[in-house]
Short mmCIF file of C-alpha atoms in Angstrom, two decimals:
data_model
loop_
_atom_site.label_atom_id
_atom_site.label_comp_id
_atom_site.label_asym_id
_atom_site.label_seq_id
_atom_site.Cartn_x
_atom_site.Cartn_y
_atom_site.Cartn_z
CA ASP H 7 0.18 -0.26 0.31
CA SER H 8 1.57 3.60 -1.11
CA ALA H 9 -0.94 5.32 1.29
CA GLY H 10 0.87 8.48 2.39
CA GLU H 11 3.98 8.07 0.58
CA ARG H 12 5.34 11.06 -1.31
CA PRO H 13 4.69 10.42 -5.27
CA ALA H 14 7.94 10.30 -7.21
CA GLU H 15 9.09 13.48 -8.87
CA LYS H 16 8.09 13.33 -12.47
CA ARG H 17 11.12 13.73 -14.47
CA PRO H 18 10.81 16.40 -17.17
CA GLY H 19 11.21 15.31 -20.85
CA PHE H 20 13.63 16.36 -22.99
CA PHE H 21 13.43 17.27 -27.13
CA VAL H 22 16.03 16.83 -29.90
CA PHE H 23 15.27 18.95 -33.23
CA ALA H 24 17.17 18.91 -36.71
CA PRO H 25 15.24 19.20 -40.25
CA GLY H 26 14.67 16.04 -41.83
CA LEU H 27 14.30 13.70 -38.01
CA ARG H 28 11.51 12.69 -39.06
CA HIS H 29 13.52 10.26 -41.47
CA GLY H 30 15.66 9.03 -38.64
CA ALA H 31 19.01 10.10 -37.43
CA ALA H 32 21.00 8.03 -40.07
CA ASP H 33 18.68 9.49 -43.04
CA LEU H 34 18.07 12.56 -42.14
CA THR H 35 20.45 14.44 -44.66
CA ASN H 36 18.21 13.13 -47.47
CA HIS H 37 15.64 15.91 -46.32
CA PRO H 38 15.90 19.23 -48.38
CA ALA H 39 17.84 21.70 -46.04
CA LEU H 40 20.69 23.70 -46.03
CA ARG H 41 23.39 22.28 -43.72
CA CYS H 42 26.10 24.86 -43.86
CA ASP H 43 28.45 26.90 -41.06
CA PRO H 44 26.81 30.14 -40.49
CA ALA H 45 29.46 31.48 -38.45
CA ALA H 46 32.54 30.49 -40.91
CA LEU H 47 29.74 32.17 -43.72
CA GLY H 48 29.74 35.27 -42.05
CA ARG H 49 33.28 35.22 -40.57
CA TRP H 50 30.96 35.97 -37.24
CA ASP H 51 34.59 34.86 -35.29
CA ALA H 52 36.70 37.44 -36.61
CA PRO H 53 37.88 40.42 -34.68
CA ASP H 54 35.90 42.96 -36.45
CA GLY H 55 32.71 40.87 -36.16
CA GLY H 56 32.26 39.64 -39.97
CA VAL H 57 29.70 40.48 -42.04
CA ALA H 58 26.20 42.06 -40.95
CA GLU H 59 23.19 39.26 -41.48
CA GLU H 60 21.58 40.61 -44.42
CA VAL H 61 25.32 39.68 -46.07
CA VAL H 62 24.95 36.33 -45.00
CA ALA H 63 21.12 35.45 -45.95
CA THR H 64 21.75 36.53 -49.47
CA ARG H 65 24.66 34.05 -49.49
CA LEU H 66 22.64 31.33 -48.10
CA LYS H 67 20.21 31.82 -51.04
CA MET H 68 22.93 31.69 -53.46
CA LEU H 69 23.83 28.14 -51.95
CA LYS H 70 20.39 27.29 -52.10
CA ARG H 71 20.12 27.77 -55.69
CA GLU H 72 23.90 26.11 -56.02
CA ARG H 73 22.05 23.38 -54.74
CA LYS H 74 18.99 23.19 -56.44
CA LEU H 75 17.10 23.86 -53.31
CA ALA H 76 13.74 25.48 -52.73
CA PRO H 77 13.82 28.93 -51.33
CA ASP H 78 12.09 28.24 -48.39
CA ALA H 79 13.89 25.34 -47.55
CA TRP H 80 15.43 25.24 -44.05
CA ASP H 81 18.34 26.74 -43.83
CA PRO H 82 20.24 27.69 -40.09
CA LEU H 83 19.21 31.71 -40.52
CA ARG H 84 15.76 31.80 -41.12
CA GLY H 85 15.13 27.92 -39.77
CA PRO H 86 12.65 27.52 -38.30
CA GLY H 87 14.33 26.53 -35.68
CA TRP H 88 17.59 26.03 -34.48
CA PRO H 89 18.78 22.06 -33.85
CA GLY H 90 19.70 20.99 -30.97
CA VAL H 91 18.85 19.70 -27.24
CA TYR H 92 16.36 21.17 -24.82
CA SER H 93 14.43 20.74 -22.05
CA ASP H 94 11.66 23.12 -22.84
CA ARG H 95 8.85 22.18 -25.60
CA SER H 96 8.16 25.82 -25.76
CA ALA H 97 11.95 27.24 -26.28
CA ARG H 98 12.31 29.36 -29.25
CA GLY H 99 14.55 26.88 -31.08
CA LEU H 100 11.49 24.57 -31.24
CA ARG H 101 8.50 26.80 -31.34
CA ASP H 102 7.97 26.96 -34.94
CA VAL H 103 9.40 23.97 -35.86
CA ASP H 104 7.83 21.03 -37.86
CA PRO H 105 6.86 18.50 -35.13
CA ARG H 106 7.71 15.59 -36.99
CA ASP H 107 11.37 16.50 -36.68
CA VAL H 108 11.21 16.68 -32.78
CA ALA H 109 12.24 13.50 -31.05
CA ALA H 110 11.35 13.42 -27.32
CA ARG H 111 13.40 11.36 -24.59
CA ASP H 112 12.80 10.59 -21.30
CA SER H 113 16.37 11.63 -20.01
CA LEU H 114 18.99 13.91 -21.31
CA ALA H 115 21.02 10.85 -21.39
CA GLU H 116 19.26 9.25 -24.13
CA ALA H 117 18.50 13.14 -25.73
CA LEU H 118 22.29 12.85 -25.94
CA ARG H 119 22.72 9.71 -27.27
CA LEU H 120 20.43 10.52 -30.33
CA TRP H 121 22.30 13.84 -30.77
CA GLY H 122 25.43 12.03 -31.38
CA ASP H 123 23.94 9.77 -33.86
CA ILE H 124 22.51 12.79 -35.72
CA GLN H 125 26.14 14.56 -35.82
CA ALA H 126 27.63 11.23 -37.03
CA ALA H 127 25.02 11.44 -39.92
CA ASP H 128 25.19 15.42 -40.76
CA PRO H 129 29.08 16.94 -39.75
CA ALA H 130 27.36 20.10 -41.03
CA GLN H 131 25.62 20.29 -37.35
CA PRO H 132 28.62 20.10 -34.55
CA TYR H 133 27.63 23.47 -32.71
CA THR H 134 25.44 21.96 -29.41
CA PHE H 135 28.00 20.74 -27.48
CA PRO H 136 27.62 19.24 -23.31
CA LEU H 137 29.63 20.48 -20.29
CA ARG H 138 29.61 18.86 -16.91
CA CYS H 139 30.09 19.18 -13.92
CA ARG H 140 29.79 17.89 -10.06
CA VAL H 141 26.72 19.80 -8.30
CA ALA H 142 25.28 19.95 -4.78
CA SER H 143 22.81 17.26 -3.72
CA ALA H 144 20.17 20.33 -3.91
CA THR H 145 20.59 21.29 -7.13
CA SER H 146 17.85 21.32 -9.64
CA GLY H 147 18.42 20.85 -13.49
CA ALA H 148 16.58 24.33 -13.53
CA ASP H 149 19.31 26.09 -11.01
CA LEU H 150 21.82 24.62 -13.40
CA PHE H 151 20.43 26.27 -16.80
CA ASP H 152 19.66 29.57 -14.79
CA ALA H 153 23.52 29.45 -13.68
CA VAL H 154 25.45 28.60 -16.52
CA ALA H 155 22.72 31.08 -18.83
CA TRP H 156 23.97 33.93 -16.68
CA LEU H 157 28.07 32.76 -17.00
CA ALA H 158 26.98 32.20 -21.16
CA ALA H 159 25.86 36.42 -20.86
CA VAL H 160 28.95 37.75 -18.54
CA ALA H 161 32.05 35.83 -19.03
CA PRO H 162 34.09 38.19 -21.29
CA ASP H 163 35.49 34.89 -23.39
CA ALA H 164 32.22 33.38 -23.85
CA ARG H 165 30.47 36.66 -24.81
CA ARG H 166 32.86 36.52 -27.84
CA ALA H 167 31.51 33.00 -29.07
CA ALA H 168 29.08 33.76 -31.89
CA GLY H 169 25.24 33.25 -30.88
CA LEU H 170 26.01 31.13 -27.43
CA GLY H 171 23.22 30.10 -25.23
CA VAL H 172 21.54 27.18 -23.14
CA LEU H 173 19.81 24.87 -24.61
CA ALA H 174 19.12 22.22 -21.56
CA ALA H 175 20.37 21.20 -18.41
CA ASP H 176 19.70 18.25 -16.10
CA VAL H 177 21.08 17.13 -13.00
CA VAL H 178 21.17 13.24 -11.67
CA GLY H 179 22.44 12.66 -8.11
CA ASP H 180 25.44 15.07 -7.74
CA GLU H 181 26.43 14.94 -11.62
CA GLY H 182 25.23 17.63 -13.96
CA VAL H 183 25.07 18.11 -17.66
CA VAL H 184 24.27 21.44 -19.60
CA VAL H 185 23.98 21.43 -22.98
CA LEU H 186 24.87 24.87 -25.28
CA SER H 187 24.96 26.04 -28.63
CA CYS H 188 26.64 28.16 -30.79
CA GLN H 189 26.23 29.32 -34.91
CA GLY H 190 29.25 27.65 -35.83
CA ALA H 191 31.42 24.94 -35.07
CA ALA H 192 34.72 27.24 -34.38
CA ALA H 193 32.34 29.45 -31.91
CA ALA H 194 31.19 25.96 -30.40
CA ALA H 195 34.77 24.65 -29.78
CA ALA H 196 35.82 28.53 -28.63
CA ALA H 197 33.16 28.87 -26.10
CA ALA H 198 33.89 25.21 -24.90
CA ARG H 199 37.31 26.23 -24.34
CA ALA H 200 36.62 28.98 -22.72
CA LEU H 201 33.92 27.79 -19.93
CA SER H 202 35.76 24.31 -19.05
CA ALA H 203 37.42 24.93 -15.55
CA ALA H 204 40.94 23.57 -17.32
CA THR H 205 41.46 26.67 -19.07
CA ALA H 206 39.27 29.20 -18.03
CA ASN H 207 40.35 32.14 -16.42
CA PHE H 208 37.85 32.55 -13.78
CA CYS H 209 36.22 30.52 -10.77
CA PHE H 210 31.95 30.32 -11.11
CA ALA H 211 30.23 29.74 -8.18
CA LEU H 212 26.10 28.57 -7.60
CA ASP H 213 25.40 28.99 -3.91
CA GLY H 214 28.73 29.98 -3.02
CA ARG H 215 29.64 26.26 -4.40
CA ARG H 216 32.13 26.57 -7.00
CA LEU H 217 31.73 24.71 -10.33
CA ASP H 218 34.09 23.52 -12.50
CA LEU H 219 32.52 22.56 -16.05
CA ARG H 220 34.45 20.20 -17.83
CA VAL H 221 34.05 18.56 -21.43
CA GLY H 222 33.08 14.94 -21.80
CA ASP H 223 32.62 12.40 -19.73
CA VAL H 224 36.01 11.09 -18.25
CA ASP H 225 38.21 13.46 -15.78
CA THR H 226 39.95 16.75 -16.92
CA PRO H 227 42.86 18.34 -15.33
CA PRO H 228 42.14 20.25 -12.08
CA PRO H 229 40.55 23.80 -12.52
CA ARG H 230 43.06 26.89 -12.59
CA ASP H 231 44.28 27.82 -9.02
CA ARG H 232 42.85 31.47 -8.28
CA PRO H 233 45.39 33.90 -8.49
CA ARG H 234 47.16 36.63 -6.02
CA ARG H 235 44.14 39.15 -5.87
CA ARG H 236 46.36 42.04 -7.41
CA ALA H 237 45.65 39.32 -10.83
CA TRP H 238 42.14 39.71 -10.51
CA ARG H 239 40.15 41.21 -13.55
CA ALA H 240 36.57 41.53 -12.87
CA PHE H 241 34.22 40.04 -10.15
CA PHE H 242 30.23 39.96 -11.12
CA ARG H 243 27.51 38.85 -8.89
CA SER H 244 23.88 37.60 -10.44
CA PRO H 245 20.90 39.99 -9.09
CA CYS H 246 19.20 37.16 -7.42
CA GLY H 247 22.83 36.78 -5.60
CA ARG H 248 23.26 32.82 -6.06
CA PHE H 249 25.89 33.22 -8.99
CA THR H 250 29.70 34.52 -8.36
CA TYR H 251 31.85 35.20 -11.39
CA THR H 252 35.43 36.08 -10.36
CA GLY H 253 38.01 36.21 -13.71
CA TRP H 254 41.15 37.08 -13.98
CA TRP H 255 44.17 37.99 -16.38
CA GLY H 256 45.06 34.99 -18.17
CA ASP H 257 48.73 34.93 -19.10
CA GLY H 258 49.76 37.68 -15.48
CA ALA H 259 51.18 40.37 -17.83
CA VAL H 260 48.66 42.80 -15.92
CA ASP H 261 49.38 43.12 -12.03
CA ASP H 262 46.92 46.25 -11.26
CA ALA H 263 42.95 45.16 -12.95
CA ASP H 264 41.84 48.35 -11.61
CA ALA H 265 44.33 50.23 -14.16
CA ALA H 266 44.26 47.19 -16.94
CA ALA H 267 40.14 47.50 -16.55
CA ALA H 268 40.28 51.05 -18.21
CA LEU H 269 41.47 48.96 -21.87
CA GLU H 270 38.49 47.34 -21.73
CA ASP H 271 35.04 47.33 -22.35
CA PRO H 272 33.22 50.13 -19.83
CA ASP H 273 29.96 47.54 -19.12
CA GLU H 274 32.67 44.52 -18.97
CA THR H 275 35.20 46.31 -16.05
CA GLN H 276 32.54 47.12 -13.20
CA LEU H 277 34.81 45.71 -10.51
CA GLU H 278 33.84 45.29 -7.03
CA ASP H 279 35.82 43.94 -4.21
CA PRO H 280 34.92 40.38 -3.77
CA GLY H 281 36.51 40.27 -0.11
CA ASP H 282 35.88 36.86 1.53
CA GLU H 283 32.95 36.44 -1.24
CA THR H 284 35.78 34.46 -3.82
CA GLN H 285 36.31 31.91 -0.52
CA LEU H 286 34.55 29.54 -2.70
CA GLU H 287 34.20 26.00 -1.66
CA ASP H 288 35.91 23.63 -4.20
#
């Protein structure tokens, strides 16, 4: 008799979208869609920002004509939708897509396995990637989603990645997984390097506990140690007070963060004295 027992918590579903998925992952490339790297086409990772979106749109129209695709065939700029793994069926990247190209899965692990099959069949879709981390037992997938979405918005190196966004997150036990996406392969690789604890020049914390993001299932080298105070670059705290970012200069060439801040973009250099707040739990 289960009377009086607390009902098991219903786990959220996860959703995978790719144009042509209605035919199965192995055959989705048979579906008429323009599969290319929009960031590379527009040089959006270049120091000058590359070309305008309108120019890329024109180039995509030319590619459709060259590949004998209909003008309204799916393309990565106009969509509809953006390929990836989502935890919210109403997300912008899924909202207007053909439901036949969306596959629901009970767990994020199952969704990522399907995404791996999609990437194997369609090398033009390498923009979605997962990062993993250890989390506190009370941390939920929604907490992790919000935390990494905030990090992607404030971390200077991550902000340079074209179109970086968070699509899904889940926590099983003490293992958290967050799925991110960019608008190009080079941008995705750069974002993974910028956010991975083994190479990142910052500490990131959720509710005072440091989160060390890593690429892949295996353990990565330990996160880089926090430097002396004079090497700090910036400190940010989220409006909700739950997330903190402490960044430092990567090459150690700048000793005075306050003086160096004047050389940076004004909206990225509002330095705050972290005080004891940077003594984050490992």
